[in-house]
Amino acid sequence: MSDSGNRKIGDVILKVDNISLSFGGVKALTNISFDVREHEIRAIIGPNGAGKSSMLNVINGVYLPQEGTITYRGEQRRDMNTHAAAASGIARTFQNIALFTGMTVLDNIMTGRNLKVKATFLEQALWIGRARKEEMEHRRVVEEIIDFLQLQHVRKTPVARLPYGIKKRVELARALAAEPTMLLLDEPMAGMNVEEKQDMCRFVLDTNDQFGTTIVLIEHDMGVVMDISDRVAVLDYGKKIGDGTPAEVRSNPDVIKAYLGAH
Amino acid sequence: MIYRESGQYKTSYVNDSQIFPIKQDRYAVLAIIAFAFLVIPFIATPYFFSAILIPFLIFSLAALGLNILTGYAGQISLGTAAFMAVGAFASYNFMLRVPGMPILLAFILGGVCAAIVGIIFGLPSLRIRGFYLAASTLATQFFVVWCLTKVPWFTNNSSSGVITAQQIQILGFKFDSPQEKYLLVLAIVCVLALLAKNMVRSTVGRSWMAVRDMDVAAEVIGFRIMKTKLTAFAVSSFYCGVAGALYAFCYLGTVEPEAYNLDLSFRILFMVIIGGLGSILGSFFGAGFIVLLPIFLSFVVHATGLPNSVTSNVELMVFGALIIFFLIVEPHGLARLWQIGKEKLRLWPFPH
Ligand SMILES: Nc1ncnc2c1ncn2[C@@H]1O[C@H](COP(=O)(O)OP(=O)(O)OP(=O)(O)O)[C@@H](O)[C@H]1O
Ligand SMILES: [Mg+2]
């Protein structure tokens, strides 16, 4: 665990209570409750199909749960909607890379700034007033992120041409461009080689450390999870079977059973 | 060392986000525009103005409009000609019914009317996509032309349905000759192309492309899908509407529903496909190509001594083959081929 810099775990920032979500007959989530504290790295683990991605989708409003409530920064809601989530500082990456394939790396990352744009349509069309100034300001922030994630060499490359590992990094960059309070990462290291995983781990830790971003992370690699997370929630068949520090979770008999059963 | 990026270090983001970041491109475009304004008017023949240059510019504008919708925002449309018709008839009626209406304002209002119609007929895009959206825009095409034919008010009760477009006069200056009309169309197209370029390099344009490429991710990032799609329909239809008005006032000289049939919609779609989806320059390439191809083919047919009737058949065959070629091999069209050519040139003569 890294406990340097301005990282100091604070109060509960997000709390989900009794969330249940089903698709037709499939129960993806059953009565799930947990919380996330400010500035922490919170992992969600579990075997395939456990409902981890569904949980993230509920948190940022892609899926609407049939039951339960979400409390984010003191505001309780029945369900989130994607726009409200983005506007209140939640950004995310996807399990299956969801970049804008026809655009360059730079443009992809620039899209992450869209909620900060004040210029009206006409200002943008005429390239006057705020449009021009803002564009430069956003570009400056985006260049910082490009430096931070070491993407300088592919800045102008269309993302379709990039290797898998770099695409994952661009997706993180796009999420960071929104300067989020909370970042939801759905398997950011899946399918990467050891070196790429190490890089990604470092980026996640640095993000948390330097910007104080709260991170909710889904990851299959136990080594990584135990290394970098402050607390871990374990899901299995849509139910929460464990929650606590990595050490607590590792010695939880239910968790051991689920993992031995699944692998 | 003719076409080079080297030595042009971008010292600020202002330079880097310019419309044409490479100096040679910038100068080439400025030179072409200067040539079009200052030289062509004195050297082209009236035939060249009315049969090639004016339709080329007008089609470029319509293709640009469709490209915004289909190429940038990913919403397919077969109703381009309908939006052009709305622009033409609205401009005509504004001129007819509002005393002292300046013609440029009438063109703009024609575009605005087309934009409104575009928004209304764009609403289905919020629920359907791809083939179904294409079918619904096809309905737009037939509905609008039917409306303009059936409601006599639009054609000012003319019995034939064909009406003469009003004379173009700006600040007391009459635009009568092909040369004058050419200059007017050129000026309008340049301004609108510049605005389009500004849109696609700022947040509006990025919102279109984001929705085109991955709408769930676009939404999660904070773009509003509905607003983005409808903006694309509005802007696209505005451009098509203005193009339609110019088509009536500066090319045909008449305003008639039949001029805006499905055939025209398809022709403009072909221009976009051949020129390059998602490229402003490509819209011009595509329009140029499709305006020039029949002329070129009839020239070839003449030269080889084949009967004239062959021309139109050959034209259709060449069109078909090209469309298939571009759809399969190079969806980014001539614009992409142009870019590849430039990249080669940038490295030439040392390809490694
Ligand atoms: N959009 C959907 N429609 C129908 N069923 C869904 C949908 N999304 C998820 N599910 C179902 O919900 C359950 C949980 O899926 P989810 O993707 O959340 O699992 P996961 O824990 O992320 O798994 P993995 O490790 O494979 O990514 C699965 O049974 C899945 O089939
Ligand atoms: Mg998943």
mmCIF file of N, CA and C in Angstrom, chain A residues 60 62 82-83 86 90 92 94 97-103 106-108 110-115 117 121 124-127 132 135-136 138-140 143 155-156 161 174, chain B residues 10 13-17 21 194-196 198-224 231 235 336 343:
data_model
loop_
_atom_site.group_PDB
_atom_site.id
_atom_site.type_symbol
_atom_site.label_atom_id
_atom_site.label_comp_id
_atom_site.label_asym_id
_atom_site.label_seq_id
_atom_site.Cartn_x
_atom_site.Cartn_y
_atom_site.Cartn_z
ATOM 1 N N ASN A 60 -22.632 4.391 -12.137
ATOM 2 C CA ASN A 60 -22.663 5.587 -12.984
ATOM 3 C C ASN A 60 -23.863 5.639 -13.931
ATOM 4 N N VAL A 62 -25.521 3.591 -15.975
ATOM 5 C CA VAL A 62 -25.759 2.888 -17.238
ATOM 6 C C VAL A 62 -26.891 1.876 -17.050
ATOM 7 N N THR A 82 -26.491 8.673 -16.380
ATOM 8 C CA THR A 82 -25.103 8.794 -16.824
ATOM 9 C C THR A 82 -24.616 10.236 -16.817
ATOM 10 N N HIS A 83 -25.505 11.128 -17.242
ATOM 11 C CA HIS A 83 -25.064 12.512 -17.329
ATOM 12 C C HIS A 83 -24.830 13.110 -15.948
ATOM 13 N N ALA A 86 -21.569 11.807 -14.587
ATOM 14 C CA ALA A 86 -20.407 12.477 -15.175
ATOM 15 C C ALA A 86 -20.284 13.890 -14.628
ATOM 16 N N ILE A 90 -17.878 11.619 -11.654
ATOM 17 C CA ILE A 90 -17.554 10.201 -11.775
ATOM 18 C C ILE A 90 -17.120 9.916 -13.210
ATOM 19 N N ARG A 92 -15.060 6.882 -15.846
ATOM 20 C CA ARG A 92 -14.782 5.449 -15.828
ATOM 21 C C ARG A 92 -14.099 4.961 -17.094
ATOM 22 N N PHE A 94 -13.869 1.104 -19.440
ATOM 23 C CA PHE A 94 -14.713 -0.057 -19.684
ATOM 24 C C PHE A 94 -13.886 -1.336 -19.785
ATOM 25 N N ILE A 97 -12.614 -2.210 -24.269
ATOM 26 C CA ILE A 97 -12.215 -0.840 -24.564
ATOM 27 C C ILE A 97 -13.292 -0.106 -25.353
ATOM 28 N N ALA A 98 -13.664 1.058 -24.860
ATOM 29 C CA ALA A 98 -14.725 1.821 -25.514
ATOM 30 C C ALA A 98 -14.198 3.173 -25.966
ATOM 31 N N LEU A 99 -13.151 3.136 -26.771
ATOM 32 C CA LEU A 99 -12.614 4.387 -27.297
ATOM 33 C C LEU A 99 -13.364 4.771 -28.561
ATOM 34 N N PHE A 100 -13.162 6.017 -28.989
ATOM 35 C CA PHE A 100 -13.758 6.471 -30.241
ATOM 36 C C PHE A 100 -12.764 6.159 -31.351
ATOM 37 N N THR A 101 -13.013 5.051 -32.035
ATOM 38 C CA THR A 101 -11.978 4.478 -32.900
ATOM 39 C C THR A 101 -11.601 5.347 -34.090
ATOM 40 N N GLY A 102 -12.512 6.195 -34.537
ATOM 41 C CA GLY A 102 -12.200 7.004 -35.713
ATOM 42 C C GLY A 102 -11.407 8.262 -35.392
ATOM 43 N N MET A 103 -11.149 8.500 -34.115
ATOM 44 C CA MET A 103 -10.498 9.750 -33.745
ATOM 45 C C MET A 103 -9.071 9.499 -33.258
ATOM 46 N N LEU A 106 -5.306 12.244 -29.248
ATOM 47 C CA LEU A 106 -5.521 13.589 -28.724
ATOM 48 C C LEU A 106 -7.016 13.932 -28.665
ATOM 49 N N ASP A 107 -7.730 13.679 -29.758
ATOM 50 C CA ASP A 107 -9.162 13.997 -29.786
ATOM 51 C C ASP A 107 -9.943 13.147 -28.792
ATOM 52 N N ASN A 108 -9.564 11.886 -28.675
ATOM 53 C CA ASN A 108 -10.220 11.034 -27.685
ATOM 54 C C ASN A 108 -10.083 11.624 -26.292
ATOM 55 N N MET A 110 -9.383 14.716 -25.541
ATOM 56 C CA MET A 110 -10.084 16.007 -25.499
ATOM 57 C C MET A 110 -11.577 15.826 -25.213
ATOM 58 N N THR A 111 -12.177 14.726 -25.694
ATOM 59 C CA THR A 111 -13.607 14.531 -25.430
ATOM 60 C C THR A 111 -13.881 14.459 -23.929
ATOM 61 N N GLY A 112 -12.881 14.002 -23.177
ATOM 62 C CA GLY A 112 -13.049 13.909 -21.737
ATOM 63 C C GLY A 112 -13.282 15.257 -21.078
ATOM 64 N N ARG A 113 -12.938 16.337 -21.773
ATOM 65 C CA ARG A 113 -13.090 17.680 -21.212
ATOM 66 C C ARG A 113 -14.453 18.276 -21.485
ATOM 67 N N ASN A 114 -15.312 17.560 -22.204
ATOM 68 C CA ASN A 114 -16.507 18.212 -22.764
ATOM 69 C C ASN A 114 -17.401 18.901 -21.742
ATOM 70 N N LEU A 115 -17.458 18.363 -20.530
ATOM 71 C CA LEU A 115 -18.353 18.994 -19.560
ATOM 72 C C LEU A 115 -17.811 20.327 -19.045
ATOM 73 N N VAL A 117 -16.602 22.587 -21.098
ATOM 74 C CA VAL A 117 -16.686 23.554 -22.187
ATOM 75 C C VAL A 117 -17.848 24.510 -21.958
ATOM 76 N N PHE A 121 -22.439 26.871 -29.194
ATOM 77 C CA PHE A 121 -22.294 26.346 -30.542
ATOM 78 C C PHE A 121 -21.799 27.425 -31.512
ATOM 79 N N GLN A 124 -18.217 28.322 -31.163
ATOM 80 C CA GLN A 124 -17.335 27.297 -31.702
ATOM 81 C C GLN A 124 -17.299 27.344 -33.224
ATOM 82 N N ALA A 125 -18.475 27.541 -33.841
ATOM 83 C CA ALA A 125 -18.532 27.581 -35.303
ATOM 84 C C ALA A 125 -17.747 28.775 -35.835
ATOM 85 N N LEU A 126 -17.838 29.907 -35.125
ATOM 86 C CA LEU A 126 -17.150 31.102 -35.593
ATOM 87 C C LEU A 126 -15.716 31.183 -35.060
ATOM 88 N N TRP A 127 -15.396 30.244 -34.126
ATOM 89 C CA TRP A 127 -14.042 30.205 -33.546
ATOM 90 C C TRP A 127 -13.690 31.540 -32.914
ATOM 91 N N ARG A 132 -12.026 29.668 -28.705
ATOM 92 C CA ARG A 132 -10.613 29.577 -28.996
ATOM 93 C C ARG A 132 -9.789 29.466 -27.713
ATOM 94 N N GLU A 135 -10.344 26.115 -25.928
ATOM 95 C CA GLU A 135 -9.711 25.014 -26.638
ATOM 96 C C GLU A 135 -8.232 24.915 -26.234
ATOM 97 N N MET A 136 -7.573 26.053 -26.158
ATOM 98 C CA MET A 136 -6.158 26.063 -25.782
ATOM 99 C C MET A 136 -5.966 25.623 -24.331
ATOM 100 N N HIS A 138 -7.988 23.657 -22.584
ATOM 101 C CA HIS A 138 -8.223 22.218 -22.499
ATOM 102 C C HIS A 138 -7.046 21.453 -23.069
ATOM 103 N N ARG A 139 -6.505 21.995 -24.144
ATOM 104 C CA ARG A 139 -5.367 21.330 -24.762
ATOM 105 C C ARG A 139 -4.193 21.269 -23.779
ATOM 106 N N ARG A 140 -4.010 22.334 -23.013
ATOM 107 C CA ARG A 140 -2.915 22.359 -22.043
ATOM 108 C C ARG A 140 -3.101 21.252 -21.002
ATOM 109 N N GLU A 143 -2.463 17.902 -22.540
ATOM 110 C CA GLU A 143 -1.031 17.638 -22.736
ATOM 111 C C GLU A 143 -0.372 17.181 -21.429
ATOM 112 N N ARG A 155 0.341 10.720 -29.788
ATOM 113 C CA ARG A 155 -0.621 11.822 -29.693
ATOM 114 C C ARG A 155 -1.549 11.946 -30.915
ATOM 115 N N LYS A 156 -0.975 11.905 -32.103
ATOM 116 C CA LYS A 156 -1.764 12.161 -33.314
ATOM 117 C C LYS A 156 -2.190 10.882 -34.037
ATOM 118 N N ARG A 161 -5.355 2.168 -34.644
ATOM 119 C CA ARG A 161 -4.064 1.592 -35.014
ATOM 120 C C ARG A 161 -3.197 1.216 -33.813
ATOM 121 N N ARG A 174 -8.500 9.519 -21.124
ATOM 122 C CA ARG A 174 -9.760 10.186 -21.418
ATOM 123 C C ARG A 174 -10.578 10.392 -20.138
ATOM 124 N N LYS B 10 5.920 23.274 -33.591
ATOM 125 C CA LYS B 10 4.724 23.917 -33.065
ATOM 126 C C LYS B 10 5.072 24.469 -31.684
ATOM 127 N N TYR B 13 -0.044 25.584 -28.752
ATOM 128 C CA TYR B 13 -1.193 24.804 -29.184
ATOM 129 C C TYR B 13 -1.998 25.567 -30.221
ATOM 130 N N VAL B 14 -1.893 26.909 -30.177
ATOM 131 C CA VAL B 14 -2.625 27.714 -31.155
ATOM 132 C C VAL B 14 -2.201 27.293 -32.549
ATOM 133 N N ASN B 15 -0.882 27.202 -32.745
ATOM 134 C CA ASN B 15 -0.396 26.795 -34.060
ATOM 135 C C ASN B 15 -0.856 25.392 -34.403
ATOM 136 N N ASP B 16 -0.749 24.515 -33.421
ATOM 137 C CA ASP B 16 -1.007 23.107 -33.703
ATOM 138 C C ASP B 16 -2.468 22.834 -34.000
ATOM 139 N N SER B 17 -3.367 23.650 -33.475
ATOM 140 C CA SER B 17 -4.778 23.372 -33.736
ATOM 141 C C SER B 17 -5.314 24.252 -34.856
ATOM 142 N N PRO B 21 -2.372 22.747 -40.102
ATOM 143 C CA PRO B 21 -1.171 22.942 -39.297
ATOM 144 C C PRO B 21 0.107 23.000 -40.134
ATOM 145 N N LEU B 194 -15.620 27.112 -44.011
ATOM 146 C CA LEU B 194 -14.783 27.541 -42.888
ATOM 147 C C LEU B 194 -15.490 27.267 -41.556
ATOM 148 N N LEU B 195 -16.784 27.607 -41.503
ATOM 149 C CA LEU B 195 -17.528 27.356 -40.270
ATOM 150 C C LEU B 195 -17.552 25.857 -39.950
ATOM 151 N N ALA B 196 -17.733 25.039 -40.985
ATOM 152 C CA ALA B 196 -17.776 23.591 -40.752
ATOM 153 C C ALA B 196 -16.439 23.109 -40.200
ATOM 154 N N ASN B 198 -14.357 24.813 -38.446
ATOM 155 C CA ASN B 198 -14.292 25.212 -37.035
ATOM 156 C C ASN B 198 -15.090 24.266 -36.149
ATOM 157 N N MET B 199 -16.265 23.867 -36.644
ATOM 158 C CA MET B 199 -17.087 22.967 -35.828
ATOM 159 C C MET B 199 -16.372 21.652 -35.592
ATOM 160 N N VAL B 200 -15.794 21.085 -36.657
ATOM 161 C CA VAL B 200 -15.241 19.747 -36.484
ATOM 162 C C VAL B 200 -13.936 19.759 -35.688
ATOM 163 N N ARG B 201 -13.298 20.917 -35.532
ATOM 164 C CA ARG B 201 -12.094 20.906 -34.706
ATOM 165 C C ARG B 201 -12.383 21.360 -33.270
ATOM 166 N N SER B 202 -13.662 21.567 -32.942
ATOM 167 C CA SER B 202 -13.957 21.919 -31.557
ATOM 168 C C SER B 202 -14.905 20.889 -30.939
ATOM 169 N N THR B 203 -15.453 21.224 -29.796
ATOM 170 C CA THR B 203 -16.216 20.227 -29.045
ATOM 171 C C THR B 203 -17.449 19.704 -29.791
ATOM 172 N N VAL B 204 -18.115 20.587 -30.555
ATOM 173 C CA VAL B 204 -19.288 20.118 -31.310
ATOM 174 C C VAL B 204 -18.896 18.939 -32.200
ATOM 175 N N GLY B 205 -17.825 19.128 -32.946
ATOM 176 C CA GLY B 205 -17.392 18.078 -33.867
ATOM 177 C C GLY B 205 -16.995 16.813 -33.137
ATOM 178 N N ARG B 206 -16.295 16.973 -32.034
ATOM 179 C CA ARG B 206 -15.891 15.789 -31.271
ATOM 180 C C ARG B 206 -17.102 15.065 -30.696
ATOM 181 N N SER B 207 -18.149 15.831 -30.343
ATOM 182 C CA SER B 207 -19.342 15.158 -29.824
ATOM 183 C C SER B 207 -19.984 14.324 -30.933
ATOM 184 N N TRP B 208 -19.988 14.838 -32.167
ATOM 185 C CA TRP B 208 -20.557 14.069 -33.275
ATOM 186 C C TRP B 208 -19.790 12.772 -33.470
ATOM 187 N N MET B 209 -18.464 12.893 -33.511
ATOM 188 C CA MET B 209 -17.653 11.700 -33.790
ATOM 189 C C MET B 209 -17.738 10.697 -32.643
ATOM 190 N N ALA B 210 -17.833 11.221 -31.418
ATOM 191 C CA ALA B 210 -17.928 10.323 -30.268
ATOM 192 C C ALA B 210 -19.219 9.509 -30.335
ATOM 193 N N VAL B 211 -20.313 10.174 -30.657
ATOM 194 C CA VAL B 211 -21.587 9.468 -30.750
ATOM 195 C C VAL B 211 -21.562 8.471 -31.909
ATOM 196 N N ARG B 212 -20.898 8.853 -32.992
ATOM 197 C CA ARG B 212 -20.762 7.959 -34.134
ATOM 198 C C ARG B 212 -20.002 6.692 -33.758
ATOM 199 N N ASP B 213 -18.898 6.863 -33.012
ATOM 200 C CA ASP B 213 -18.001 5.737 -32.773
ATOM 201 C C ASP B 213 -18.450 4.834 -31.629
ATOM 202 N N MET B 214 -19.063 5.392 -30.598
ATOM 203 C CA MET B 214 -19.360 4.574 -29.410
ATOM 204 C C MET B 214 -20.315 5.362 -28.537
ATOM 205 N N ASP B 215 -21.614 5.179 -28.775
ATOM 206 C CA ASP B 215 -22.536 6.107 -28.105
ATOM 207 C C ASP B 215 -22.617 5.916 -26.585
ATOM 208 N N VAL B 216 -22.445 4.673 -26.099
ATOM 209 C CA VAL B 216 -22.507 4.479 -24.640
ATOM 210 C C VAL B 216 -21.373 5.234 -23.962
ATOM 211 N N ALA B 217 -20.169 5.081 -24.517
ATOM 212 C CA ALA B 217 -19.028 5.784 -23.927
ATOM 213 C C ALA B 217 -19.231 7.291 -24.009
ATOM 214 N N ALA B 218 -19.789 7.764 -25.117
ATOM 215 C CA ALA B 218 -20.024 9.200 -25.267
ATOM 216 C C ALA B 218 -20.943 9.703 -24.162
ATOM 217 N N GLU B 219 -21.952 8.934 -23.870
ATOM 218 C CA GLU B 219 -22.912 9.326 -22.849
ATOM 219 C C GLU B 219 -22.266 9.336 -21.463
ATOM 220 N N VAL B 220 -21.464 8.309 -21.194
ATOM 221 C CA VAL B 220 -20.818 8.196 -19.893
ATOM 222 C C VAL B 220 -19.840 9.347 -19.658
ATOM 223 N N ILE B 221 -19.254 9.837 -20.746
ATOM 224 C CA ILE B 221 -18.329 10.957 -20.632
ATOM 225 C C ILE B 221 -19.062 12.257 -20.373
ATOM 226 N N GLY B 222 -20.344 12.296 -20.720
ATOM 227 C CA GLY B 222 -21.125 13.495 -20.443
ATOM 228 C C GLY B 222 -21.781 14.133 -21.648
ATOM 229 N N PHE B 223 -21.531 13.592 -22.854
ATOM 230 C CA PHE B 223 -22.242 14.140 -24.014
ATOM 231 C C PHE B 223 -23.712 13.748 -23.909
ATOM 232 N N ARG B 224 -24.584 14.635 -24.347
ATOM 233 C CA ARG B 224 -26.002 14.307 -24.393
ATOM 234 C C ARG B 224 -26.313 13.802 -25.794
ATOM 235 N N THR B 231 -28.351 18.219 -33.114
ATOM 236 C CA THR B 231 -27.497 19.294 -33.619
ATOM 237 C C THR B 231 -26.938 18.905 -34.982
ATOM 238 N N VAL B 235 -27.548 21.133 -38.257
ATOM 239 C CA VAL B 235 -26.459 21.758 -39.007
ATOM 240 C C VAL B 235 -26.413 21.195 -40.427
ATOM 241 N N ARG B 336 -8.775 10.204 -48.276
ATOM 242 C CA ARG B 336 -7.771 9.343 -47.659
ATOM 243 C C ARG B 336 -6.634 9.062 -48.643
ATOM 244 N N GLU B 343 1.491 11.763 -47.382
ATOM 245 C CA GLU B 343 2.441 11.142 -46.455
ATOM 246 C C GLU B 343 3.653 10.603 -47.204
#
